[in-house]
CSV table of C-alpha atoms in Angstrom, one decimal:
chain,number,residue,atom,x,y,z
A,147,MET,CA,147.8,192.6,119.3
A,148,TYR,CA,151.3,191.1,119.3
A,149,LEU,CA,154.6,191.8,121.0
A,150,ALA,CA,157.9,190.1,120.0
A,151,ASP,CA,159.2,187.6,122.6
A,152,SER,CA,162.8,186.9,123.3
A,153,ARG,CA,163.1,184.7,120.2
A,154,GLY,CA,161.6,187.4,117.9
A,155,ALA,CA,158.3,185.4,117.5
A,156,PRO,CA,155.0,187.2,118.1
A,157,ALA,CA,153.4,186.6,121.5
A,158,ALA,CA,149.9,187.5,122.7
A,159,VAL,CA,149.9,190.1,125.5
A,160,GLU,CA,147.6,190.5,128.4
A,161,HIS,CA,145.2,193.4,128.1
A,162,ARG,CA,142.7,194.3,130.9
A,163,GLY,CA,143.0,190.8,132.3
A,164,ARG,CA,142.3,189.0,129.1
A,165,ARG,CA,144.5,187.4,126.5
A,166,TRP,CA,143.9,189.0,123.1
A,167,ALA,CA,144.8,186.8,120.1
A,168,ALA,CA,144.8,189.4,117.3
A,169,VAL,CA,144.7,188.3,113.7
A,170,PRO,CA,147.8,189.5,111.8
A,171,GLY,CA,147.2,192.3,109.3
A,172,THR,CA,148.3,190.0,106.4
A,173,VAL,CA,145.4,187.7,107.2
A,174,LEU,CA,142.9,190.6,107.2
A,175,ALA,CA,144.3,192.0,103.9
A,176,LEU,CA,144.1,188.6,102.3
A,177,GLY,CA,140.6,188.2,103.7
A,178,ALA,CA,139.6,191.4,102.1
A,179,VAL,CA,141.0,190.2,98.7
A,180,SER,CA,139.1,186.9,99.1
A,181,LEU,CA,135.9,188.7,100.1
A,182,ILE,CA,136.0,190.9,97.0
A,183,THR,CA,137.0,188.0,94.7
A,184,ASP,CA,134.3,185.7,96.1
A,185,VAL,CA,131.6,188.3,95.4
A,186,SER,CA,132.7,188.1,91.7
A,187,ALA,CA,133.1,184.3,91.6
A,188,GLU,CA,129.8,183.5,93.4
A,189,MET,CA,127.9,185.9,91.1
A,190,VAL,CA,128.8,183.5,88.3
A,191,THR,CA,128.5,180.3,90.4
A,192,ALA,CA,125.0,181.2,91.6
A,193,VAL,CA,123.6,181.5,88.0
A,194,LEU,CA,125.8,179.0,86.2
A,195,PRO,CA,124.0,175.7,86.9
A,196,LEU,CA,120.6,177.1,85.9
A,197,TYR,CA,122.1,178.9,82.9
A,198,LEU,CA,123.7,175.7,81.6
A,199,VAL,CA,121.0,173.2,82.4
A,200,SER,CA,117.9,175.3,81.7
A,201,GLY,CA,119.3,178.0,79.4
A,202,LEU,CA,121.6,175.9,77.2
A,203,GLY,CA,119.9,172.6,77.8
A,204,LEU,CA,122.8,170.6,79.2
A,205,SER,CA,122.1,167.2,80.6
A,206,PRO,CA,123.1,166.4,84.2
A,207,LEU,CA,126.0,164.3,82.8
A,208,GLY,CA,127.1,167.2,80.6
A,209,PHE,CA,126.9,169.6,83.6
A,210,GLY,CA,128.8,167.0,85.7
A,211,VAL,CA,131.7,167.0,83.2
A,212,LEU,CA,131.7,170.8,83.0
A,213,ASP,CA,131.6,171.1,86.8
A,214,GLY,CA,134.4,168.6,87.0
A,215,VAL,CA,136.5,170.7,84.6
A,216,TYR,CA,135.6,173.8,86.7
A,217,ASN,CA,137.1,172.1,89.8
A,218,GLY,CA,139.6,169.6,88.4
A,219,VAL,CA,141.7,171.9,86.3
A,220,GLY,CA,142.5,174.1,89.3
A,221,ALA,CA,143.6,171.0,91.2
A,222,LEU,CA,146.1,170.1,88.5
A,223,VAL,CA,147.6,173.6,88.5
A,224,ARG,CA,147.7,173.9,92.3
A,225,LEU,CA,151.0,171.9,92.6
A,226,ALA,CA,152.6,174.2,90.1
A,227,GLY,CA,151.4,177.2,92.1
A,228,GLY,CA,152.9,175.8,95.3
A,229,HIS,CA,156.2,175.0,93.5
A,230,LEU,CA,156.5,178.4,92.1
A,231,ALA,CA,155.6,180.1,95.4
A,232,ASP,CA,158.2,178.2,97.4
A,233,GLY,CA,161.0,178.6,94.9
A,234,GLY,CA,163.5,181.4,94.8
A,235,GLY,CA,163.2,182.3,98.5
A,236,GLY,CA,159.4,182.6,98.4
A,237,ARG,CA,157.4,184.3,95.7
A,238,HIS,CA,154.0,183.8,97.4
A,239,LYS,CA,152.5,187.2,96.6
A,240,ALA,CA,153.7,187.3,93.0
A,241,VAL,CA,152.2,183.9,92.2
A,242,ALA,CA,149.0,184.8,94.0
A,243,VAL,CA,148.7,188.0,92.0
A,244,ALA,CA,149.1,186.0,88.8
A,245,GLY,CA,146.4,183.6,89.8
A,246,TYR,CA,143.9,186.3,90.8
A,247,GLY,CA,144.7,188.3,87.7
A,248,LEU,CA,144.1,185.3,85.4
A,249,SER,CA,140.7,184.6,87.0
A,250,ALA,CA,139.7,188.3,86.7
A,251,LEU,CA,140.6,188.3,83.0
A,252,CYS,CA,138.4,185.2,82.4
A,253,LYS,CA,135.1,186.8,83.6
A,254,PRO,CA,134.5,189.0,80.6
A,255,LEU,CA,135.1,186.0,78.3
A,256,LEU,CA,131.9,184.5,79.6
A,257,LEU,CA,130.0,187.2,77.6
A,258,PHE,CA,131.1,185.5,74.4
A,259,ALA,CA,130.9,181.8,75.5
A,260,HIS,CA,127.6,180.2,74.4
A,261,THR,CA,128.7,176.6,73.6
A,262,LEU,CA,129.9,173.8,75.9
A,263,PRO,CA,133.5,173.6,74.6
A,264,VAL,CA,134.0,177.4,74.8
A,265,ILE,CA,132.4,177.7,78.2
A,266,GLY,CA,134.5,174.7,79.4
A,267,ALA,CA,137.7,176.4,78.1
A,268,VAL,CA,136.9,179.7,79.9
A,269,LEU,CA,136.1,177.9,83.1
A,270,ALA,CA,139.3,175.9,82.8
A,271,LEU,CA,141.3,179.2,82.6
A,272,ASP,CA,139.4,180.6,85.5
A,273,ARG,CA,140.2,177.5,87.6
A,274,THR,CA,143.8,177.7,86.5
A,275,GLY,CA,144.0,181.1,88.2
A,276,LYS,CA,142.4,179.7,91.3
A,277,GLY,CA,144.8,176.8,91.3
A,278,LEU,CA,147.8,179.1,91.1
A,279,ARG,CA,146.7,181.4,93.9
A,280,THR,CA,145.3,179.0,96.6
A,281,ALA,CA,148.5,177.5,98.0
A,282,PRO,CA,150.5,180.8,98.0
A,283,ARG,CA,147.7,182.6,99.7
A,284,ASP,CA,147.3,180.0,102.4
A,285,ALA,CA,151.0,179.8,102.8
A,286,LEU,CA,151.1,183.6,103.4
A,287,ILE,CA,148.4,183.2,106.1
A,288,SER,CA,150.4,180.4,107.9
A,289,LEU,CA,153.7,182.2,107.7
A,290,ALA,CA,152.2,185.3,109.4
A,291,THR,CA,150.4,183.4,112.2
A,292,PRO,CA,151.7,181.5,115.2
A,293,SER,CA,151.1,177.8,114.9
A,294,GLU,CA,148.8,177.6,118.0
A,295,ARG,CA,146.4,180.1,116.4
A,296,ARG,CA,146.3,179.0,112.8
A,297,GLY,CA,142.9,177.5,113.1
A,298,ARG,CA,141.6,180.8,114.2
A,299,ALA,CA,143.4,182.7,111.5
A,300,PHE,CA,142.2,180.5,108.7
A,301,GLY,CA,138.7,180.7,110.3
A,302,VAL,CA,138.8,184.5,110.1
A,303,HIS,CA,140.0,184.4,106.5
A,304,ARG,CA,137.3,181.9,105.5
A,305,ALA,CA,134.7,184.0,107.3
A,306,MET,CA,135.7,187.0,105.2
A,307,ASP,CA,135.9,184.9,102.1
A,308,THR,CA,132.4,183.6,102.8
A,309,THR,CA,131.1,187.1,103.3
A,310,GLY,CA,131.8,187.6,99.7
A,311,ALA,CA,130.1,184.3,98.9
A,312,LEU,CA,127.1,185.6,100.8
A,313,CYS,CA,127.0,188.9,98.9
A,314,GLY,CA,127.7,187.4,95.4
A,315,PRO,CA,124.4,185.5,95.0
A,316,VAL,CA,122.5,188.5,96.3
A,317,LEU,CA,124.1,190.8,93.8
A,318,ALA,CA,123.5,188.3,91.0
A,319,PHE,CA,119.8,188.1,92.1
A,320,LEU,CA,119.5,191.9,92.0
A,321,VAL,CA,121.2,192.1,88.6
A,322,LEU,CA,118.9,189.4,87.2
A,323,GLY,CA,115.9,191.3,88.5
A,324,VAL,CA,116.7,194.7,86.9
A,325,ALA,CA,118.8,193.9,83.8
A,326,ALA,CA,117.3,193.2,80.4
A,327,GLU,CA,120.2,190.9,79.4
A,328,GLY,CA,120.3,189.2,82.8
A,329,TYR,CA,123.1,186.7,82.5
A,330,ASP,CA,125.4,189.0,80.4
A,331,ALA,CA,124.9,191.7,83.0
A,332,VAL,CA,125.9,189.4,85.8
A,333,PHE,CA,129.1,188.5,84.0
A,334,THR,CA,129.9,192.1,83.3
A,335,VAL,CA,129.5,193.2,87.0
A,336,SER,CA,131.4,190.1,88.1
A,337,SER,CA,134.4,191.2,85.9
A,338,CYS,CA,134.5,194.7,87.5
A,339,VAL,CA,134.5,193.3,91.0
A,340,ALA,CA,137.2,190.7,90.2
A,341,ALA,CA,139.5,193.5,88.9
A,342,LEU,CA,139.0,195.4,92.2
A,343,GLY,CA,140.2,192.3,94.1
A,344,VAL,CA,143.5,192.2,92.2
A,345,VAL,CA,144.1,195.9,92.9
A,346,VAL,CA,143.6,195.4,96.7
A,347,LEU,CA,146.0,192.4,96.6
A,348,VAL,CA,148.7,194.4,94.9
A,349,LEU,CA,148.4,197.5,97.1
A,350,PHE,CA,147.7,196.1,100.6
A,351,VAL,CA,149.2,192.5,101.0
A,352,PRO,CA,152.8,192.5,101.9
A,353,GLY,CA,155.1,190.4,99.8
A,354,ARG,CA,157.0,188.9,102.7
A,355,PRO,CA,154.9,188.8,105.9
A,356,ALA,CA,156.8,188.7,109.3
A,357,ARG,CA,157.4,185.1,110.3
A,358,ALA,CA,155.3,184.1,113.2
A,359,ASP,CA,157.4,181.1,114.3
A,360,ALA,CA,161.1,181.4,115.0
A,361,ASN,CA,161.6,177.7,115.1
A,362,VAL,CA,159.7,176.3,112.1
A,363,SER,CA,160.9,172.8,112.4
A,364,ALA,CA,159.2,172.5,115.8
A,365,ASP,CA,155.9,172.9,114.0
A,366,ALA,CA,156.6,170.3,111.4
A,367,ASP,CA,155.9,166.7,111.9
A,368,VAL,CA,158.6,165.7,109.4
A,369,PRO,CA,161.9,164.0,109.2
A,370,GLY,CA,164.7,166.6,109.5
A,371,SER,CA,166.4,165.3,106.4
A,372,ALA,CA,163.3,165.8,104.3
A,373,ALA,CA,163.2,169.5,105.1
A,374,SER,CA,166.9,170.2,104.5
A,375,SER,CA,167.7,167.9,101.6
A,376,GLY,CA,168.4,169.2,98.1
A,377,PRO,CA,165.5,170.0,95.8
A,378,LEU,CA,162.2,170.1,97.7
A,379,ARG,CA,160.0,167.8,95.7
A,380,VAL,CA,156.5,166.4,96.1
A,381,THR,CA,158.1,163.0,96.7
A,382,ALA,CA,159.7,164.4,99.9
A,383,LEU,CA,156.2,165.4,101.1
A,384,LEU,CA,154.8,161.9,100.4
A,385,ARG,CA,157.6,160.4,102.6
A,386,MET,CA,156.2,162.3,105.6
A,387,PRO,CA,153.7,159.9,107.3
A,388,GLY,CA,151.5,162.6,108.6
A,389,VAL,CA,151.1,164.4,105.3
A,390,ARG,CA,150.6,161.1,103.5
A,391,ARG,CA,147.8,160.0,105.8
A,392,LEU,CA,146.1,163.3,105.8
A,393,ALA,CA,146.3,163.6,102.0
A,394,ALA,CA,144.9,160.0,101.6
A,395,CYS,CA,142.0,160.8,103.9
A,396,ALA,CA,141.2,164.0,102.1
A,397,VAL,CA,141.1,162.1,98.8
A,398,LEU,CA,139.0,159.3,100.2
A,399,LEU,CA,136.4,161.7,101.6
A,400,GLY,CA,136.5,163.9,98.5
A,401,LEU,CA,135.4,160.9,96.4
A,402,THR,CA,132.0,161.1,98.1
A,403,THR,CA,131.6,164.9,98.4
A,404,VAL,CA,128.9,166.0,95.9
A,405,SER,CA,129.7,169.4,94.4
A,406,ASP,CA,127.8,172.5,95.6
A,407,SER,CA,126.2,173.0,92.3
A,408,PHE,CA,124.6,169.5,92.4
A,409,VAL,CA,123.5,170.1,96.0
A,410,TYR,CA,121.6,173.2,95.0
A,411,LEU,CA,120.1,171.5,91.9
A,412,LEU,CA,118.9,168.7,94.1
A,413,LEU,CA,117.3,171.2,96.5
A,414,GLN,CA,115.7,173.1,93.7
A,415,ARG,CA,114.2,170.0,92.1
A,416,ARG,CA,113.2,168.0,95.2
A,417,PHE,CA,111.8,171.0,97.1
A,418,GLU,CA,110.4,172.6,93.9
A,419,VAL,CA,112.1,176.0,94.5
A,420,PRO,CA,111.1,178.5,91.8
A,421,ALA,CA,113.8,179.2,89.2
A,422,GLN,CA,114.1,182.9,90.0
A,423,TRP,CA,115.0,182.0,93.6
A,424,PHE,CA,117.7,179.5,92.7
A,425,PRO,CA,120.6,182.1,92.9
A,426,LEU,CA,119.7,182.6,96.6
A,427,LEU,CA,120.2,178.9,97.6
A,428,PRO,CA,124.0,179.3,98.2
A,429,LEU,CA,123.2,182.0,100.7
A,430,GLY,CA,122.1,179.4,103.2
A,431,THR,CA,125.4,177.6,103.0
A,432,ALA,CA,127.3,180.9,103.0
A,433,ALA,CA,125.5,182.3,106.0
A,434,ALA,CA,126.1,179.1,108.1
A,435,PHE,CA,129.8,179.1,107.0
A,436,LEU,CA,130.2,182.8,107.9
A,437,LEU,CA,128.7,182.3,111.4
A,438,LEU,CA,130.6,179.1,112.1
A,439,ALA,CA,134.0,179.6,110.5
A,440,VAL,CA,135.8,181.4,113.3
A,441,PRO,CA,134.2,179.3,116.1
A,442,ALA,CA,135.1,176.1,114.2
A,443,GLY,CA,138.7,177.3,113.8
A,444,VAL,CA,139.0,178.1,117.5
A,445,VAL,CA,137.5,174.7,118.4
A,446,ALA,CA,139.8,172.9,116.0
A,447,ASP,CA,142.8,174.6,117.7
A,448,ARG,CA,141.6,173.1,120.9
A,449,ILE,CA,140.3,169.6,120.1
A,450,GLY,CA,142.6,168.9,117.1
A,451,ARG,CA,142.2,169.9,113.5
A,452,ARG,CA,142.1,166.4,112.1
A,453,ARG,CA,139.2,165.6,114.4
A,454,SER,CA,137.3,168.7,113.4
A,455,PHE,CA,137.9,167.9,109.7
A,456,LEU,CA,136.2,164.5,110.2
A,457,LEU,CA,133.3,165.9,112.3
A,458,GLY,CA,132.6,168.2,109.4
A,459,HIS,CA,132.1,165.3,107.1
A,460,LEU,CA,129.5,163.9,109.5
A,461,ALA,CA,127.6,167.1,109.1
A,462,LEU,CA,127.7,166.6,105.3
A,463,LEU,CA,126.4,163.1,105.8
A,464,GLY,CA,123.5,164.5,107.8
A,465,ALA,CA,122.7,167.0,104.9
A,466,TYR,CA,122.6,164.1,102.4
A,467,GLY,CA,120.2,162.2,104.7
A,468,LEU,CA,117.9,165.2,104.9
A,469,VAL,CA,117.8,165.6,101.1
A,470,LEU,CA,117.0,161.9,100.6
A,471,ALA,CA,114.2,162.1,103.3
A,472,ALA,CA,112.6,165.2,101.9
A,473,PRO,CA,110.0,166.3,101.0
A,474,GLY,CA,107.9,163.4,102.2
A,475,GLY,CA,108.5,164.0,106.0
A,476,PRO,CA,106.1,165.5,108.5
A,477,LEU,CA,107.9,168.9,108.6
A,478,PRO,CA,107.1,171.8,106.2
A,479,VAL,CA,109.3,171.7,103.1
A,480,MET,CA,111.4,174.7,104.0
A,481,VAL,CA,112.4,173.4,107.4
A,482,PRO,CA,114.5,170.5,106.1
A,483,ALA,CA,115.7,172.6,103.2
A,484,VAL,CA,117.1,175.2,105.6
A,485,ALA,CA,118.6,172.5,107.7
A,486,VAL,CA,120.4,171.0,104.7
A,487,LEU,CA,122.0,174.4,103.9
A,488,VAL,CA,123.0,174.9,107.6
A,489,LEU,CA,124.6,171.5,107.7
A,490,HIS,CA,126.3,172.2,104.3
A,491,GLY,CA,127.8,175.4,105.7
A,492,ALA,CA,128.8,173.7,108.9
A,493,PHE,CA,130.7,171.1,106.8
A,494,TYR,CA,132.7,173.8,105.1
A,495,ALA,CA,133.3,175.7,108.4
A,496,ALA,CA,134.8,172.5,110.0
A,497,THR,CA,136.9,171.4,107.0
A,498,ASP,CA,138.0,174.1,104.6
A,499,GLY,CA,140.3,176.3,106.6
A,500,VAL,CA,140.8,173.6,109.2
A,501,LEU,CA,142.4,171.3,106.6
A,502,ALA,CA,144.8,174.0,105.5
A,503,ALA,CA,145.7,174.7,109.2
A,504,ALA,CA,146.3,171.0,109.7
A,505,VAL,CA,148.6,170.8,106.7
A,506,THR,CA,150.7,173.7,107.8
A,507,GLY,CA,151.4,172.0,111.1
A,508,LEU,CA,152.9,169.0,109.3
A,509,VAL,CA,155.4,170.6,106.8
A,510,PRO,CA,158.3,173.0,107.2
A,511,GLU,CA,158.2,176.6,106.0
A,512,ALA,CA,160.3,175.9,102.9
A,513,MET,CA,157.7,173.4,101.7
A,514,ARG,CA,154.6,175.1,103.1
A,515,ALA,CA,153.0,176.1,99.8
A,516,ARG,CA,153.8,172.7,98.2
A,517,GLY,CA,152.3,170.8,101.2
A,518,LEU,CA,149.1,172.8,100.9
A,519,ALA,CA,149.1,172.3,97.2
A,520,LEU,CA,149.6,168.5,97.5
A,521,VAL,CA,146.7,167.9,99.9
A,522,GLY,CA,144.5,170.4,98.1
A,523,THR,CA,145.2,168.9,94.8
A,524,GLY,CA,144.4,165.4,95.9
A,525,GLN,CA,141.1,166.5,97.5
A,526,ALA,CA,140.1,168.5,94.4
A,527,LEU,CA,140.9,165.7,92.0
A,528,ALA,CA,138.8,163.4,94.1
A,529,ARG,CA,135.9,165.8,94.0
A,530,PHE,CA,136.4,166.2,90.2
A,531,ALA,CA,135.9,162.4,89.9
A,532,CYS,CA,132.9,162.5,92.2
A,533,SER,CA,131.3,165.3,90.1
A,534,ILE,CA,131.6,163.3,86.9
A,535,ALA,CA,130.5,160.0,88.5
A,536,PHE,CA,127.5,161.7,90.2
A,537,GLY,CA,126.4,163.3,87.0
A,538,ALA,CA,126.5,160.0,85.2
A,539,ALA,CA,124.6,158.3,88.1
A,540,TRP,CA,122.0,161.0,88.0
A,541,THR,CA,121.6,160.6,84.3
A,542,ALA,CA,121.3,156.8,84.5
A,543,TRP,CA,119.4,156.3,87.7
A,544,GLY,CA,117.9,159.6,88.8
A,545,ASP,CA,118.9,162.1,91.5
A,546,GLY,CA,117.7,160.1,94.5
A,547,PRO,CA,119.6,156.8,93.8
A,548,ALA,CA,122.7,158.8,92.8
A,549,LEU,CA,122.7,160.7,96.1
A,550,ALA,CA,122.0,157.5,98.1
A,551,VAL,CA,125.2,156.0,96.6
A,552,ALA,CA,127.2,159.1,97.6
A,553,ALA,CA,125.8,159.0,101.1
A,554,ALA,CA,126.6,155.3,101.5
A,555,GLY,CA,130.2,155.9,100.3
A,556,LEU,CA,130.6,158.8,102.8
A,557,ALA,CA,129.2,156.7,105.6
A,558,ILE,CA,131.7,154.0,104.9
A,559,SER,CA,134.8,156.2,104.2
A,560,THR,CA,134.4,158.5,107.3
A,561,PRO,CA,135.1,155.7,109.9
A,562,VAL,CA,138.0,154.5,107.8
A,563,ALA,CA,139.5,158.1,107.8
A,564,ILE,CA,138.9,158.4,111.5
A,565,ALA,CA,140.9,155.2,112.2
A,566,ALA,CA,143.7,156.3,109.8
A,567,LEU,CA,144.1,159.7,111.3
A,568,ARG,CA,143.8,158.5,114.9
A,569,SER,CA,146.6,156.0,114.4
A,570,SER,CA,148.9,158.7,112.9
A,571,ALA,CA,148.3,161.4,115.6
A,572,ARG,CA,151.2,161.7,118.1
A,573,PRO,CA,150.2,162.6,121.6
A,574,SER,CA,152.3,165.9,121.5
A,575,ARG,CA,150.6,167.1,118.4
A,576,ARG,CA,147.0,166.1,119.1
A,577,ARG,CA,145.8,169.6,120.0
A,578,THR,CA,147.2,171.4,117.1
A,579,THR,CA,147.2,169.2,114.0
């Protein structure tokens, strides 16, 4: 629970000898929207790789291109979403509604998409919606939360989001088990759930959340002139050393981050998981993410968000190593498979919301959505390139050598990112950014 201090900023109050750091209602409402929307999205994501590769006969390279489109288009639109949200005194909710609405409208179109170009176009529209909504949504979270507790707030949001990711594959699995037209039924149910998410957003998320920080500039590691000068452009963000270094490290590490769909395909093939169980593989990642998201956010607030972000990539490197080592090790096959999914979830818990929280500590309020969009776009474009490159490497060399190259790249880039972010951290900001 919060009380206003003398400056009008929220302050945690003592209750029964303990300090309660309540999550603002805006965060909970946005978490509910993300939970519902992720049920819809993950229903599709859970069946899409197998539907495309086994059902439509796409090669790994073709799937890599399509998966790259799925993730890359949203990245290109994210900057536009951030620009629109920050403009005109803050239109964060309006832009978020447009993004969620567009994604919801795309779900029924999958019922009529049966060729690679059409499916690619539908997925591109869906990711356009995601690109529009991501930065405004995260900006709303940051504006409603005090800077010292943003790691926790983003952790709570991501935990609720991941609850949806956990339920989506289960629902897809159940629909596939009872429906005669399995994939079409999944797409139909997904459409209805997505529409519900938009309704909750419109009715329960405030358009202008109460500002949690009275002195925003104290939370921004930026030159004063950059925050107050004329048009607020991306070039102004790139002139901020902290933002520039964080964005560069996110891009560097994104270039070696194999997409989730490829991770699950690798597990299915290397561990010989039956096809009907494939939609359940994301549950391992989602369960670990759900359990670790809030603790990871709290830890990031204490040890530093950039440090937590880098530790998460070490967990991902461990997951790669286990996939490469299995199934020839002494342990039963399912033990390393479960360990891979746990490490995969730990990677997301330590990086997803934590990166957003780190960005919000580096940019002023007037540029909040744009800053989030800039770093998120760089990371997503890097992962887009990795998806295409990994699909090509798998087609040319096989899955094992392709993953080995990605693991080697991650092992090299992580120490480089550690050195870059360490040199950019100021002593006064180590504990919060």
